[in-house]
Each structure stands twice: as structure tokens, then as C-alpha cells.
Short mmCIF file of C-alpha atoms and ligand atoms in Angstrom, two decimals:
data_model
loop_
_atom_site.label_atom_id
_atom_site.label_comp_id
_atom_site.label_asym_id
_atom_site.label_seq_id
_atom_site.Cartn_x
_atom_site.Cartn_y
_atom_site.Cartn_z
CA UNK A 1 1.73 -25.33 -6.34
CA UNK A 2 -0.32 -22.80 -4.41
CA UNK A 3 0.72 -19.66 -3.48
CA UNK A 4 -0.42 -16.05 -3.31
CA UNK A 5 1.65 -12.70 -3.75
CA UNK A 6 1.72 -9.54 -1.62
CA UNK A 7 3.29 -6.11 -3.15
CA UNK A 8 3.41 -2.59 -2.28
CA UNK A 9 4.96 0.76 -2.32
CA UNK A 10 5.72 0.75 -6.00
CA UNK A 11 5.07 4.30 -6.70
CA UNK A 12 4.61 4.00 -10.36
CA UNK A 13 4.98 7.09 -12.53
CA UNK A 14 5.63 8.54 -15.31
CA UNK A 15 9.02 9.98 -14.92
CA UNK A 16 10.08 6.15 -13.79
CA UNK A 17 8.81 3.92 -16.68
CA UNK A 18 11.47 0.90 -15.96
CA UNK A 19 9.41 0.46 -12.69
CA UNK A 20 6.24 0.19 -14.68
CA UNK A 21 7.93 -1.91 -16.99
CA UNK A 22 8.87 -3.97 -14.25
CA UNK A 23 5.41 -4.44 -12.45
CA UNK A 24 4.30 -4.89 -16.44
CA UNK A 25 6.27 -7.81 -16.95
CA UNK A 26 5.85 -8.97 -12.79
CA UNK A 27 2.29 -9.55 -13.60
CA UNK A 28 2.46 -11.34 -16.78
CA UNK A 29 5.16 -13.58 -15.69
CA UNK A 30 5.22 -14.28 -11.84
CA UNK A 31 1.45 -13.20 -10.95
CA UNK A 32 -0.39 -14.50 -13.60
CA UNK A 33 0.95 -18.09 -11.78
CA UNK A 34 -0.17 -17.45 -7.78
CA UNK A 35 -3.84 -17.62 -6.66
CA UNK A 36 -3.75 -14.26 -6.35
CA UNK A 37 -2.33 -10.95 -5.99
CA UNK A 38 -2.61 -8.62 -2.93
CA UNK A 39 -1.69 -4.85 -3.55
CA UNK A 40 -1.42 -2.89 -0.15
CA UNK A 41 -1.22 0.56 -1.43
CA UNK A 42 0.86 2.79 -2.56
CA UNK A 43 0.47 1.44 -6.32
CA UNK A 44 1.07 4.82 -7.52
CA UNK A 45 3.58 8.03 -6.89
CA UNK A 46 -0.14 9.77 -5.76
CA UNK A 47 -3.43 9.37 -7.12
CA UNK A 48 -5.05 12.52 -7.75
CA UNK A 49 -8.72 10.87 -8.04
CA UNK A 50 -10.51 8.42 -10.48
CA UNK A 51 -10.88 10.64 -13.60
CA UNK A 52 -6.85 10.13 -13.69
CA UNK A 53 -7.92 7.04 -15.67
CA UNK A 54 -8.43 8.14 -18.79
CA UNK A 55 -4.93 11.32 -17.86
CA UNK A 56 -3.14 8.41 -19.81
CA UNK A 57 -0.02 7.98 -17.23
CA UNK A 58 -1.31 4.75 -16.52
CA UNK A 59 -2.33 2.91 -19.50
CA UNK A 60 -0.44 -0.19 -19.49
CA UNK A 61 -0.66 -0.52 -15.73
CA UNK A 62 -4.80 -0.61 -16.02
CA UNK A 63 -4.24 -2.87 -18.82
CA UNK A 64 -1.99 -5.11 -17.35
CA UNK A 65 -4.28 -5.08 -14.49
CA UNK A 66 -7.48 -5.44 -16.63
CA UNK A 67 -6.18 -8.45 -18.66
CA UNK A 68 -4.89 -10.60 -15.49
CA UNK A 69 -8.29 -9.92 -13.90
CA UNK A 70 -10.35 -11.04 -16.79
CA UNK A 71 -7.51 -14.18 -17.03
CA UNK A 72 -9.37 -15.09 -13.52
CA UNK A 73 -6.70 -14.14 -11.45
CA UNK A 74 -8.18 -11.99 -8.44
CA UNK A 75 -5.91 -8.80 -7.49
CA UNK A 76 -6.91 -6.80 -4.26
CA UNK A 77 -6.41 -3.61 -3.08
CA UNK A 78 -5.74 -2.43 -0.16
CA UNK A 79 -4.89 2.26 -0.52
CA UNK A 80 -1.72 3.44 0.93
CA UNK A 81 -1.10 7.38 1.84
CA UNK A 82 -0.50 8.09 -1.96
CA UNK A 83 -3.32 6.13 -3.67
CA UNK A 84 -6.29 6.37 -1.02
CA UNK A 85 -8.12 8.03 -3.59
CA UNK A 86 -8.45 5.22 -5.79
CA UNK A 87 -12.02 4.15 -5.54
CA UNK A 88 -14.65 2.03 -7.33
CA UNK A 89 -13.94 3.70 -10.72
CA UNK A 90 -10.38 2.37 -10.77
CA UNK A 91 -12.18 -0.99 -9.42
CA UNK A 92 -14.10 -1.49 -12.40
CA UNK A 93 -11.96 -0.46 -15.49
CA UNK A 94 -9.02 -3.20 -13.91
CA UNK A 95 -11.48 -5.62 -11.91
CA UNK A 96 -9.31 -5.21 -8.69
CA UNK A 97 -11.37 -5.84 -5.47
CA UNK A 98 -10.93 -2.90 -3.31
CA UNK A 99 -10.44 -3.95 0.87
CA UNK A 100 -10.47 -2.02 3.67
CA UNK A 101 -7.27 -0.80 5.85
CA UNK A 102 -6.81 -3.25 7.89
CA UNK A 103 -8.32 -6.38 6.27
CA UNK A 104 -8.29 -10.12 7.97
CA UNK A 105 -7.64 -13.00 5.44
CA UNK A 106 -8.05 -16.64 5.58
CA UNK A 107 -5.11 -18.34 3.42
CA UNK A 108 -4.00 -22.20 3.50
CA UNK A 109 -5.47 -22.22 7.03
CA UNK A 110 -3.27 -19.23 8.12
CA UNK A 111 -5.41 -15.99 9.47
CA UNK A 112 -3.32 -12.93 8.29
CA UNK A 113 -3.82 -8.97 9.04
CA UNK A 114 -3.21 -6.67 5.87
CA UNK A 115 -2.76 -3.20 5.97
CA UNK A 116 -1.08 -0.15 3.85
CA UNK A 117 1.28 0.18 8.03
CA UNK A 118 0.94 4.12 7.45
CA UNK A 119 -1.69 4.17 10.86
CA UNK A 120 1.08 2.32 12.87
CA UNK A 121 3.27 4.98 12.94
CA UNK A 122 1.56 6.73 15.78
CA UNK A 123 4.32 8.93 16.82
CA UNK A 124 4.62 10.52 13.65
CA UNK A 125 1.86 13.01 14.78
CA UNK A 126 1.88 15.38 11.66
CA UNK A 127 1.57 12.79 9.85
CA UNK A 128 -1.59 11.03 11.63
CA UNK A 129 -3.23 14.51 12.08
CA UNK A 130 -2.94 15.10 8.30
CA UNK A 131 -4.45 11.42 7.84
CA UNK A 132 -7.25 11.98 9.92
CA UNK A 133 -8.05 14.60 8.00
CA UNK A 134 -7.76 13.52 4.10
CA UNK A 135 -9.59 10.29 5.17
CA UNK A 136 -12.76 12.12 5.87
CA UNK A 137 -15.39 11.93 3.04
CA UNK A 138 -16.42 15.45 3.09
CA UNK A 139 -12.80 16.64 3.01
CA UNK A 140 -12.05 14.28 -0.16
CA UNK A 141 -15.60 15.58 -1.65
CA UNK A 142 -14.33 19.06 -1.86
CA UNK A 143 -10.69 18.20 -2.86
CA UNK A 144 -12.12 15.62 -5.55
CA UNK A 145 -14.68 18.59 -7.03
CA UNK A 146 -11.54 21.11 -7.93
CA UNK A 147 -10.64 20.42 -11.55
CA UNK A 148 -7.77 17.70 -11.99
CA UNK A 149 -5.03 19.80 -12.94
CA UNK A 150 -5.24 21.37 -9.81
CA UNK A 151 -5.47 18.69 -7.61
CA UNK A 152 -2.37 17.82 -9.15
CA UNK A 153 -0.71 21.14 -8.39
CA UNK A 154 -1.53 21.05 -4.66
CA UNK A 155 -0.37 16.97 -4.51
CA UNK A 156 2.84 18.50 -5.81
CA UNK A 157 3.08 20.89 -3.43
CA UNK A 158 2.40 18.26 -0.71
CA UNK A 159 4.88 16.25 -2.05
CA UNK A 160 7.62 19.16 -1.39
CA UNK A 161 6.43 19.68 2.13
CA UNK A 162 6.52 16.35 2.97
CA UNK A 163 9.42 16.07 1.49
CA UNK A 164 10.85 18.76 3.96
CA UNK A 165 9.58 17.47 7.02
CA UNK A 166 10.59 14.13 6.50
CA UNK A 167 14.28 15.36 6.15
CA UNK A 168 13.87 16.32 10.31
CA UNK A 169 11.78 13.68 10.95
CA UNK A 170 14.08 10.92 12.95
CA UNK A 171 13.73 7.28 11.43
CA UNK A 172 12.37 6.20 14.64
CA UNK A 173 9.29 8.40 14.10
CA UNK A 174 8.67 6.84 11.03
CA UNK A 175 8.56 3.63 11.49
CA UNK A 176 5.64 1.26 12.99
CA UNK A 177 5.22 1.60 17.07
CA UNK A 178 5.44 -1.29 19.04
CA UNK A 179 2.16 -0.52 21.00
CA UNK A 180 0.60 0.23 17.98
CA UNK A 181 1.71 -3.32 16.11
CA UNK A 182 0.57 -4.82 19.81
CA UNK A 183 -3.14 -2.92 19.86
CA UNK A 184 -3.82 -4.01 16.27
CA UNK A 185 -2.83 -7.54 16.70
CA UNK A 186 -4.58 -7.87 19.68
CA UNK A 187 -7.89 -6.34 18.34
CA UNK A 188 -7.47 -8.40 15.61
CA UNK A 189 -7.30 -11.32 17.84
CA UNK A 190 -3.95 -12.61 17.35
CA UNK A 191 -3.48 -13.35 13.56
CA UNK A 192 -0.42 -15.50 13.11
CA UNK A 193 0.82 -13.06 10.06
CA UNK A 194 0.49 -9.49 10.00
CA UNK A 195 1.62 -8.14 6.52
CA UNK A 196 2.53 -4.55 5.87
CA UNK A 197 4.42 -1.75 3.60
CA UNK A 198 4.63 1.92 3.76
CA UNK A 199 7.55 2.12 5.69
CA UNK A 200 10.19 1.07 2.78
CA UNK A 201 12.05 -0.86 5.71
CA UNK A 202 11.87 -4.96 4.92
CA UNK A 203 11.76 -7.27 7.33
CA UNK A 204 10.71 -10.08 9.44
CA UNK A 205 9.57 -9.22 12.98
CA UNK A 206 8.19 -12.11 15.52
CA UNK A 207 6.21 -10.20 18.13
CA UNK A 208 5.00 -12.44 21.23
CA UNK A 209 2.15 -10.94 22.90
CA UNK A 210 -0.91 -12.22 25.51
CA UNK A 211 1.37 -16.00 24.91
CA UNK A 212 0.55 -15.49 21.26
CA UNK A 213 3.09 -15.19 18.35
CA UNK A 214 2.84 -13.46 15.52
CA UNK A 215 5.01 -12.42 12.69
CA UNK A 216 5.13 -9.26 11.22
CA UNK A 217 6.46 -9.12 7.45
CA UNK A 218 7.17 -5.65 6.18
CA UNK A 219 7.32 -5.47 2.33
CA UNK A 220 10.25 -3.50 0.69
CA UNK A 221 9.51 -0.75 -2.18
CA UNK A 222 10.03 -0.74 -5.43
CA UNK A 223 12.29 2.23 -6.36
CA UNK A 224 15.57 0.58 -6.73
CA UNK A 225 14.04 -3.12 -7.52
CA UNK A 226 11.13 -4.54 -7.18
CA UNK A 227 10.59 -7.50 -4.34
CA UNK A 228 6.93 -9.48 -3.18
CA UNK A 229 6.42 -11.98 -0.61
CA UNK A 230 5.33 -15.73 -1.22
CA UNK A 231 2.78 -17.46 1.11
CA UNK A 232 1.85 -20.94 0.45
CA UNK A 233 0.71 -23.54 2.45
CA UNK A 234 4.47 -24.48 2.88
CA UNK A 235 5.97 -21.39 4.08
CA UNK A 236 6.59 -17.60 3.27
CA UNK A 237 9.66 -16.61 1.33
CA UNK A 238 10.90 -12.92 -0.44
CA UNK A 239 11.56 -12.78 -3.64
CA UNK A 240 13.66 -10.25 -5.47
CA UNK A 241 13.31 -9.22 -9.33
O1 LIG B 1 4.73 9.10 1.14
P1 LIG B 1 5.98 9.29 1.90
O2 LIG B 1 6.54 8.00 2.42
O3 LIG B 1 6.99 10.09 1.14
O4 LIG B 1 5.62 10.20 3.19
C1 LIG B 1 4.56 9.81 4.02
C2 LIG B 1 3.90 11.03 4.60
N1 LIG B 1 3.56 11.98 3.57
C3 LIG B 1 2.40 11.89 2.90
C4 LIG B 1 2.15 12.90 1.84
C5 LIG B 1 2.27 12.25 0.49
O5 LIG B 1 3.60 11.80 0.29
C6 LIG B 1 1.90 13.23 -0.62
C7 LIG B 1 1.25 12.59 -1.80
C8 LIG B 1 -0.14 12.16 -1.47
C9 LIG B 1 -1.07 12.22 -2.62
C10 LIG B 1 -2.44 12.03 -2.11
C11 LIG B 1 -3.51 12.45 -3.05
C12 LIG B 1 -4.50 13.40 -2.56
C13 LIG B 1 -4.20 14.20 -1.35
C14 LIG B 1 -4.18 15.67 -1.54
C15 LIG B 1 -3.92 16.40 -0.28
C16 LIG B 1 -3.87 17.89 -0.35
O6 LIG B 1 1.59 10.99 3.08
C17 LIG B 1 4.81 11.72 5.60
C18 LIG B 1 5.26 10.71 6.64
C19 LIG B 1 5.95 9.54 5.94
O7 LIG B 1 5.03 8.94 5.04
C20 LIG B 1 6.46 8.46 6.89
O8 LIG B 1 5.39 7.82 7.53
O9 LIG B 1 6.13 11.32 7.56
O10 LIG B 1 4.01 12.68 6.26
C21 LIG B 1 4.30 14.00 6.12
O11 LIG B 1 5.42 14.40 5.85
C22 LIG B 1 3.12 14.88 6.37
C23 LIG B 1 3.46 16.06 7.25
O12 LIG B 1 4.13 15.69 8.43
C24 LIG B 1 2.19 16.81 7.63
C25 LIG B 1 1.42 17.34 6.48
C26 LIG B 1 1.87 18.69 6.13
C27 LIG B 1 0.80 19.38 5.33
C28 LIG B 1 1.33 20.65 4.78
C29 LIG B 1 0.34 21.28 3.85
C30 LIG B 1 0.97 21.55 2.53
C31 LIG B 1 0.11 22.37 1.64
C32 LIG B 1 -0.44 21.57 0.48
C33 LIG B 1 -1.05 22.42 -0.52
C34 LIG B 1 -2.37 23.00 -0.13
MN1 LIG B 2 3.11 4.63 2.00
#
């Protein structure tokens, strides 16, 4: 039967290998069936920049990866806040098709928005001023040019911080705002799905807006167990591992 797969916020590393094992065996068994596989971001704990390839971490993910590719099966990409510095390096050693943040897709006659969801949550405002910033191409030029040890030094050090301000950061913050969901779907003319991680928080939300409806899937993450969603031309379902 047809059906495609949509993942994220899986946060692979090395200090976690049962998660890798997981998303290992995910793709071999469950994938390797659907028409494809859509990724939106947040793959990994952080990537530090492409030369992380070959750091070794991640060797049986890019083979994994690799090997269902070269099967036929096409994966895309879409980065989330840990991973945006994946780029066409990573593309070519696995053969994952990189998209842009937000992306429009045409499935089983169903036009559906996908995006990491870290730019909906506009009133997290530290947060969207540090985006703004480490989205720039000159700012990831310099950080990229510093040797990768050290990149992975500061990441760490972001990691505590945000770690710290998330602690006072209320939950309502960080999640997706409304007027945010309702600019994006309506610059996006009206999609009937909108599909989105980040925020760790699954669910199905059914937002009416200009007389148009539109549901709003958020994926869950993959820290305690990992979960995707199903479209096919019959429905959408959740699936947990
Ligand atoms: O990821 P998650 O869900 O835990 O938290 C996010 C936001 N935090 C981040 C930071 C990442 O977690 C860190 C890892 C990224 C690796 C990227 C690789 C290369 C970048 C290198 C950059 C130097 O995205 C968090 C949100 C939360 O989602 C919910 O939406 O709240 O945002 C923050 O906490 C960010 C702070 O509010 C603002 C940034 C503070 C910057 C302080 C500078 C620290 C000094 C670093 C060393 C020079
Ligand atoms: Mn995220």
C-alpha cells in the first residue's frame, strides 16, 4: 500500500546508542517499505559542520542512510535548530535530498507544509534573535572555519546555556504561536496538513482559518521511544516503536 513517513527530533548521539540502534533498525524494517522518508530536523544531538562525517559518531547512521538511498528509497531533509549545519556534504555521502524550512509537498493529492516548527515559536524571543543570527551565511562561514574540536566546545557550551534558560522559560513560550501557525498557513495558501517537530509536544491540532481547515500534526521525539507519522492516501495515523 502507499504510504510515506515523517520523523524528527531524534537527537542521535553517541552517549545514547539504543536510539541509534533504534532509527538503525526503523529504517531497515519500517522505512525501507513507505515511498519515502521525510526527516524534519533535528536528526542529530547538534551538528558541528560537515567534516563531522568522517568524526566517526555517526557511522552506521550515514550507512543506514546511504544503503536505503541507493535501495531507491528517497529520504529528505528538512535542518532543525541542532542540525542546520548539515549541508550538501552530508547530502552526498547518504543521498538525502536536502529541502528548505518550510517546504510545500504534493502527496496522494493532499498539499502539506513541512517545517523543523522552531520559527513558530515567536514569543520565545532569545531564541528567534539567536536564530536570526546562526542562520546567516557569513556568521556560519566564520563559525564553520574554527577547527572542529572547537566548534564542538562552544556547541557544548551552548548546550549548557540553553539548557539554563530553558529551565525559566514558561512552556507557553516554547511552544508554536497561534498567529504564527495562522501567518504561515495562510502564506502558504491553506495546505490541508501542516507537519511539524521541534517542540517534543505530539499532537493533532485542527486550525480553521479564512473558512479553511487545516490540521496541524506535531511529531513527538525520540528520547524515551521513537514514534513517525503515516500518510497514505487513506488517512494519517502515529505509530509508536
Ligand atoms: O534544542 P532545544 O530544544 O534544547 O532548545 C532549543 C533552543 N536552543 C537551541 C540551542 C541548541 O540546543 C544548542 C545546540 C545547537 C548546535 C548547533 C550547531 C552550531 C551552532 C553553534 C552556535 C555557537 O537551539 C532554545 C529554545 C528551545 O529550543 C525551545 O524552542 O528555547 O533556545 C535557547 O535556549 C537559546 C537562548 O534563549 C538564547 C541563546 C543564548 C546564547 C548564549 C550564548 C552562549 C555562548 C556560547 C559559546 C560562545
Ligand atoms: Mn528542535
Amino acid at each position: 500500500m502507499q504510504h510515506t513517513l515523517f520523523i524528527s527530533d531524534l537527537h542521535l548521539c553517541d552517549t545514547r546508542p539504543a536510539i541509534t540502534a533504534a532509527f538503525g533498525d526503523f529504517l531497515s524494517r519500517i522505512a525501507s517499505q513507505a515511498d519515502g522518508l521525510y526527516i524534519l530536523g533535528d536528526l542529530f544531538e547538534y551538528w558541528p559542520g560537515d567534516d563531522y562525517i568522517t568524526a566517526g559518531f555517526h557511522d552506521s547512521t550515514i550507512a543506514s542512510l546511504s544503503a536505503l538511498t541507493q535501495a531507491g528509497l528517497p529520504i529528505f531533509f528538512i535542518h532543525g535548530n541542532r542540525d542546520f549545519l548539515i549541508g550538501e556534504a552530508f547530502a552526498r555521502t547518504t543521498g538525502v535530498t536536502l529541502l528548505a524550512d518550510p517546504s510545500s509537498i504534493m502527496l496522494y493529492g493532499k498539499r502539506i507544509l513541512i517545517s523543523h516548527g522552531d520559527a513558530l515559536c515567536t514569543d520565545d524571543v532569545a531564541y528567534q534573535v539567536f536564530r536570526q543570527q546562526v542562520r546567516q551565511p557569513d556568521w556560519q562561514k566564520n563559525f564553520l572555519a574554527q577547527p572542529l574540536d572547537q566548534r564542538i566546545a562552544i556547541i557544548e557550551q551552548l548546550r549548557s546555556a540553553s539548557d539554563r534558560e530553558k529551565s525559566i522559560k514558561s512552556m507557553d513560550i516554547m511552544d508554536a504561536n497561534p498567529d504564527a501557525v495562522r501567518q504561515l498557513l495562510s502564506k502558504h495558501h491553506y495546505p490541508e496538513l501542516l507537519i511539524h517537530g521541534h517542540t517534543h509536544r505530539p499532537a493533532m491540532h485542527v486550525h480553521e482559518i479564512d473558512g479553511h481547515r487545516c490540521t496541524r500534526w506535531v511529531l513527538g521525539d525520540w528520547y524515551e521511544q521513537g514514534s513517525y507519522l503515516n500518510v497514505s492516501p487513506s488517512g494519517i495515523t502515529t505509530h509508536l516503536l
